[in-house]
């Protein structure tokens, strides 16, 4: 009985070994590492927005602490582009039978235009093996 | 002992069974694309050009995309005949939208390999809403029209917007599924067998479904609602609009199957962005229907310049092997 029980486990283990973890979907990633970029404006965290890295660096949302977490950025040099948040509901209210008026936020734009384009942004990072994975920029410095 | 042998035999057999099942699903998906490609050809036979990738209705709630245009050619004439193009609103979540449209489930627009099924309330806020005491769902659409590629492979300045001119991305009119007015085969200078019309978009981005199905997948584009309207006379190179969103089309800018789990750039991280990513659950790449009606598998590691050339109808560039 014990022998049969052990053999069953051998069978199950063999089954798992052969099955593996299923197909690895998605394009294979180039070597890289996780990074964090924090954006400040006059010392205070920029609470919302999106960060893009030029080329194939990808993008991430800025959280309330001003940080954008990138889970995997291939090694390389990137321009850092910062976009203001965009909301579809201003363009397309959820039910057009009861349209809500478009309300523009009165807050000043904390992201100067030069940071919003790849060609004009002065922000640049280098992601390399063995170097720090945290970058901090203050847009008013 | 017997159990162990059976276990090992199952272990040997199961992967092969799973692969055979995926192969069958991929074939079924390929068949969908073939049918859509043939529908495009039949539409072209009727009107002398392919359907516009998207129209711009007045008001904009009435604009449609190519999926509506080919309904009569994919055995969906009864659905098509119930749509009144002078009054129908095509938004998936509007109380003015006919329920026949939100209830419609066209299996030809769904890839069986996709894990998302026919509807996806988790990832699409416009699905699963109760509007006027009726629960509305929008069908998941797994195929996207290719309106062009950015940057233009031939380096032309007058076929694309600026890099982030449109809701965080760029949009081009250099593909065969251009907006407002469909392109004819005579405008497909690169050759119909070298130009992608429809590509798969049945995979995932950032761990969820992000496909060009804003507001239900039947709707067209919204061109500036408050700013300068976009017309056939508009100079696209200077055009920009924050009050715009896209649907059913993508301007190819990001390699296939990328950012599967996280990290999508802002031009592709929401369903209404202009550069949503072509992707699939088929291991290794995506399938695409070409302007000649053929369907090809495209590897996810394809050279991006080559993919861009395949996505553009008139760049005049030589296409290599893919």
XYZ file of C-alpha atoms in Angstrom, chain B:
322
model
C 3.022 0.581 -9.759
C 0.198 0.631 -12.266
C -0.859 4.059 -11.085
C 2.677 5.351 -11.506
C 2.878 4.062 -15.048
C -0.493 5.600 -15.851
C 0.704 8.876 -14.331
C 3.819 8.925 -16.453
C 1.846 8.058 -19.582
C -0.605 10.888 -18.875
C 2.338 13.197 -18.275
C 3.747 12.291 -21.660
C 0.429 12.685 -23.403
C -1.024 15.816 -21.813
C 1.371 18.391 -23.278
C 0.737 16.987 -26.735
C -3.015 17.148 -26.165
C -2.755 20.734 -24.975
C -0.670 21.669 -28.000
C -3.160 19.994 -30.317
C -5.978 21.896 -28.678
C -4.141 25.201 -29.092
C -3.377 24.318 -32.709
C -7.092 23.771 -33.277
C -7.977 27.040 -31.583
C -5.371 28.845 -33.667
C -6.846 27.357 -36.838
C -10.298 28.491 -35.796
C -8.908 31.961 -35.125
C -7.197 31.917 -38.514
C -10.524 30.991 -40.073
C -12.155 34.021 -38.431
C -9.508 36.262 -39.954
C -9.962 34.569 -43.325
C -13.709 35.235 -43.193
C -13.119 38.852 -42.208
C -10.573 39.168 -45.034
C -13.090 37.756 -47.522
C -15.772 40.100 -46.187
C -13.394 42.970 -46.878
C -12.937 41.735 -50.438
C -16.695 41.457 -50.946
C -17.178 44.944 -49.562
C -14.518 46.154 -51.984
C -16.316 44.426 -54.861
C -19.496 46.273 -53.935
C -18.157 49.759 -53.205
C -14.825 49.862 -55.025
C -12.911 50.412 -51.805
C -12.458 48.897 -48.364
C -14.689 50.218 -45.590
C -13.416 53.239 -43.703
C -11.634 52.081 -40.574
C -13.794 54.549 -38.698
C -16.245 57.255 -39.586
C -16.908 60.483 -37.753
C -20.634 60.853 -37.288
C -22.427 64.069 -36.492
C -22.928 64.147 -33.595
C -19.968 61.975 -32.795
C -22.012 59.415 -30.874
C -23.179 58.106 -34.237
C -19.827 57.233 -35.729
C -19.117 53.594 -36.588
C -16.135 51.422 -37.397
C -15.349 48.721 -39.955
C -16.952 45.983 -37.857
C -20.384 47.476 -38.527
C -19.616 47.995 -42.225
C -18.830 44.333 -42.914
C -21.772 42.861 -40.976
C -23.748 42.109 -44.180
C -20.754 40.178 -45.514
C -20.322 37.915 -42.488
C -23.878 36.590 -42.325
C -25.058 39.311 -39.948
C -27.532 41.025 -42.269
C -30.406 40.697 -39.735
C -28.361 42.660 -37.199
C -27.272 45.227 -39.787
C -30.858 45.787 -40.934
C -31.956 46.686 -37.415
C -29.551 49.613 -37.288
C -30.825 53.004 -38.366
C -27.769 54.943 -39.407
C -29.546 58.274 -39.170
C -30.518 57.833 -35.535
C -28.656 54.905 -34.001
C -26.128 55.614 -31.279
C -23.314 53.101 -31.332
C -21.873 53.631 -27.872
C -21.940 50.365 -26.015
C -23.069 51.896 -22.741
C -25.617 54.471 -23.809
C -29.318 54.204 -23.061
C -29.848 55.371 -26.652
C -27.929 52.429 -28.058
C -30.271 49.747 -29.388
C -30.163 46.698 -27.178
C -29.764 44.495 -30.239
C -26.280 45.954 -30.598
C -25.192 45.542 -26.993
C -26.672 42.035 -26.934
C -25.031 41.043 -30.219
C -22.324 38.389 -29.932
C -20.602 37.806 -33.253
C -18.391 34.767 -32.781
C -16.367 35.680 -35.863
C -14.908 38.601 -33.909
C -13.672 36.367 -31.108
C -10.478 34.337 -31.064
C -11.023 31.036 -29.196
C -7.488 31.143 -27.782
C -8.241 34.285 -25.839
C -8.939 33.804 -22.141
C -11.326 36.735 -21.963
C -14.402 35.097 -23.465
C -17.279 36.935 -25.091
C -17.607 39.654 -22.456
C -15.200 41.128 -19.950
C -16.672 43.140 -17.127
C -13.449 43.172 -15.168
C -11.358 45.141 -17.640
C -13.975 47.208 -19.494
C -15.882 49.740 -17.399
C -18.449 50.111 -20.189
C -19.475 46.468 -19.755
C -21.850 45.271 -17.081
C -23.576 48.609 -16.565
C -27.232 48.807 -15.663
C -28.744 51.416 -17.930
C -32.461 52.080 -17.819
C -32.962 48.907 -15.715
C -31.284 46.860 -18.444
C -27.901 45.292 -17.875
C -25.601 46.019 -20.778
C -22.530 44.088 -21.818
C -20.215 44.708 -24.688
C -18.719 41.950 -26.747
C -14.977 41.496 -26.522
C -13.528 42.111 -29.978
C -10.304 40.268 -30.726
C -9.427 41.765 -34.121
C -8.267 45.302 -34.807
C -7.978 47.296 -38.030
C -4.562 48.649 -38.937
C -4.785 52.343 -39.783
C -1.029 52.663 -40.269
C 2.331 52.577 -38.548
C 4.354 55.161 -36.666
C 6.871 56.392 -37.587
C 6.153 56.208 -41.300
C 8.637 53.712 -42.816
C 9.212 56.032 -45.785
C 9.818 59.023 -43.529
C 6.945 61.082 -44.930
C 5.916 64.000 -42.750
C 2.358 64.400 -44.025
C 0.827 61.033 -43.071
C 1.070 61.041 -39.274
C 0.375 63.294 -36.319
C 3.138 64.297 -33.946
C 4.597 61.766 -31.538
C 2.082 62.351 -28.727
C -0.506 64.521 -30.447
C -3.473 62.277 -29.815
C -4.405 61.082 -26.285
C -0.801 60.242 -25.521
C 0.127 58.717 -28.852
C 0.369 59.250 -32.573
C -1.986 58.306 -35.332
C -1.228 57.793 -39.009
C -3.333 57.447 -42.139
C -0.757 55.427 -44.068
C -2.514 52.068 -43.651
C -5.312 50.493 -45.649
C -7.939 50.941 -42.886
C -7.752 54.694 -42.943
C -10.432 56.786 -41.304
C -13.334 58.745 -42.851
C -12.978 57.339 -46.356
C -11.927 53.783 -47.129
C -8.907 53.113 -49.325
C -9.149 51.139 -52.554
C -6.809 48.433 -53.755
C -5.534 50.936 -56.315
C -4.164 52.927 -53.363
C -2.392 49.878 -51.997
C 0.822 50.695 -53.824
C 2.901 48.170 -51.875
C 0.718 45.330 -53.096
C -2.253 43.680 -51.447
C -0.196 40.679 -50.308
C 2.200 43.017 -48.474
C -0.329 45.070 -46.549
C -2.061 44.115 -43.297
C -5.736 45.001 -43.009
C -6.753 43.344 -39.748
C -4.532 42.031 -36.966
C -5.158 40.029 -33.846
C -5.588 41.844 -30.578
C -6.670 38.999 -28.350
C -3.868 38.916 -25.805
C -3.225 40.969 -22.711
C -1.337 44.137 -21.801
C -0.276 45.062 -18.265
C -1.902 41.811 -17.131
C -5.391 42.740 -18.364
C -7.242 43.105 -21.643
C -6.387 46.417 -23.292
C -7.743 46.312 -26.812
C -9.140 49.010 -29.080
C -12.723 48.415 -27.985
C -13.590 51.657 -26.337
C -17.263 51.910 -25.528
C -18.248 48.531 -26.815
C -16.279 47.883 -29.941
C -18.866 49.019 -32.491
C -18.207 52.711 -32.147
C -16.025 54.816 -34.411
C -13.557 57.463 -33.413
C -14.452 60.629 -31.623
C -12.683 63.481 -33.316
C -12.296 66.665 -31.322
C -15.612 67.364 -29.662
C -14.666 70.823 -28.554
C -11.763 71.780 -30.801
C -10.994 71.682 -34.504
C -12.862 68.844 -36.237
C -10.894 66.305 -38.239
C -11.954 66.112 -41.875
C -10.579 64.795 -45.164
C -8.996 68.216 -45.706
C -7.209 68.304 -42.339
C -3.410 68.507 -42.355
C -2.701 65.496 -40.159
C 0.887 66.538 -39.469
C -0.276 69.546 -37.458
C -3.364 67.963 -35.968
C -3.679 67.354 -32.236
C -6.621 66.676 -30.035
C -6.993 65.790 -26.405
C -10.759 65.453 -26.789
C -10.422 62.533 -29.151
C -10.398 58.796 -28.723
C -9.935 55.836 -30.986
C -11.753 52.557 -31.429
C -11.345 49.405 -33.543
C -8.111 50.661 -35.097
C -4.495 50.861 -34.117
C -1.497 52.684 -35.473
C 1.229 50.079 -35.094
C 3.966 51.570 -32.953
C 4.786 48.913 -30.386
C 6.079 45.380 -31.200
C 3.568 42.508 -30.929
C 2.967 40.775 -27.577
C 5.042 43.286 -25.636
C 4.280 44.602 -22.133
C 2.328 41.398 -21.449
C 2.471 41.788 -17.677
C 3.346 45.436 -17.073
C 5.080 48.540 -18.371
C 2.963 49.594 -21.364
C 3.717 53.156 -22.474
C 0.920 55.700 -22.274
C 0.211 55.490 -26.015
C -0.956 51.884 -25.503
C -2.065 51.518 -21.900
C -5.802 52.189 -22.301
C -8.417 50.966 -24.804
C -8.811 54.410 -26.397
C -5.131 55.076 -26.946
C -4.098 55.240 -30.612
C -1.255 52.698 -30.425
C -2.856 49.710 -28.689
C -0.703 46.607 -29.037
C -1.386 43.723 -31.430
C -1.132 40.502 -29.449
C -2.496 37.007 -28.913
C -2.405 33.927 -26.694
C -0.948 31.859 -29.529
C 2.586 31.027 -28.454
C 5.130 33.005 -30.454
C 3.152 35.642 -32.299
C -0.053 36.877 -33.866
C -2.074 36.268 -37.009
C -3.098 38.946 -39.475
C -5.354 39.241 -42.522
C -3.837 40.957 -45.543
C -5.457 43.077 -48.228
C -5.476 40.137 -50.671
C -7.574 38.091 -48.223
C -4.700 35.858 -47.121
C -3.870 35.217 -43.462
C -0.319 34.934 -42.157
C 1.324 34.218 -38.825
C 3.655 36.990 -37.707
C 6.338 36.191 -35.175
C 6.412 38.330 -32.048
C 10.139 38.860 -32.567
C 9.655 40.271 -36.078
C 11.901 43.225 -36.842
C 9.710 46.214 -36.021
C 10.667 48.100 -39.204
C 9.395 45.160 -41.223
C 6.128 45.072 -39.284
C 5.728 48.798 -39.892
C 6.240 48.317 -43.635
C 3.605 45.561 -43.640
C 1.211 47.903 -41.842
C 1.593 50.699 -44.403
C -0.037 50.569 -47.822
C 2.173 52.911 -49.821
C 5.620 53.311 -48.305
C 7.336 51.864 -51.376
C 9.769 49.898 -49.223
C 10.912 46.383 -50.107
C 9.452 43.740 -47.798
C 11.822 41.070 -46.525
C 11.026 37.631 -45.197
C 8.878 37.318 -42.110
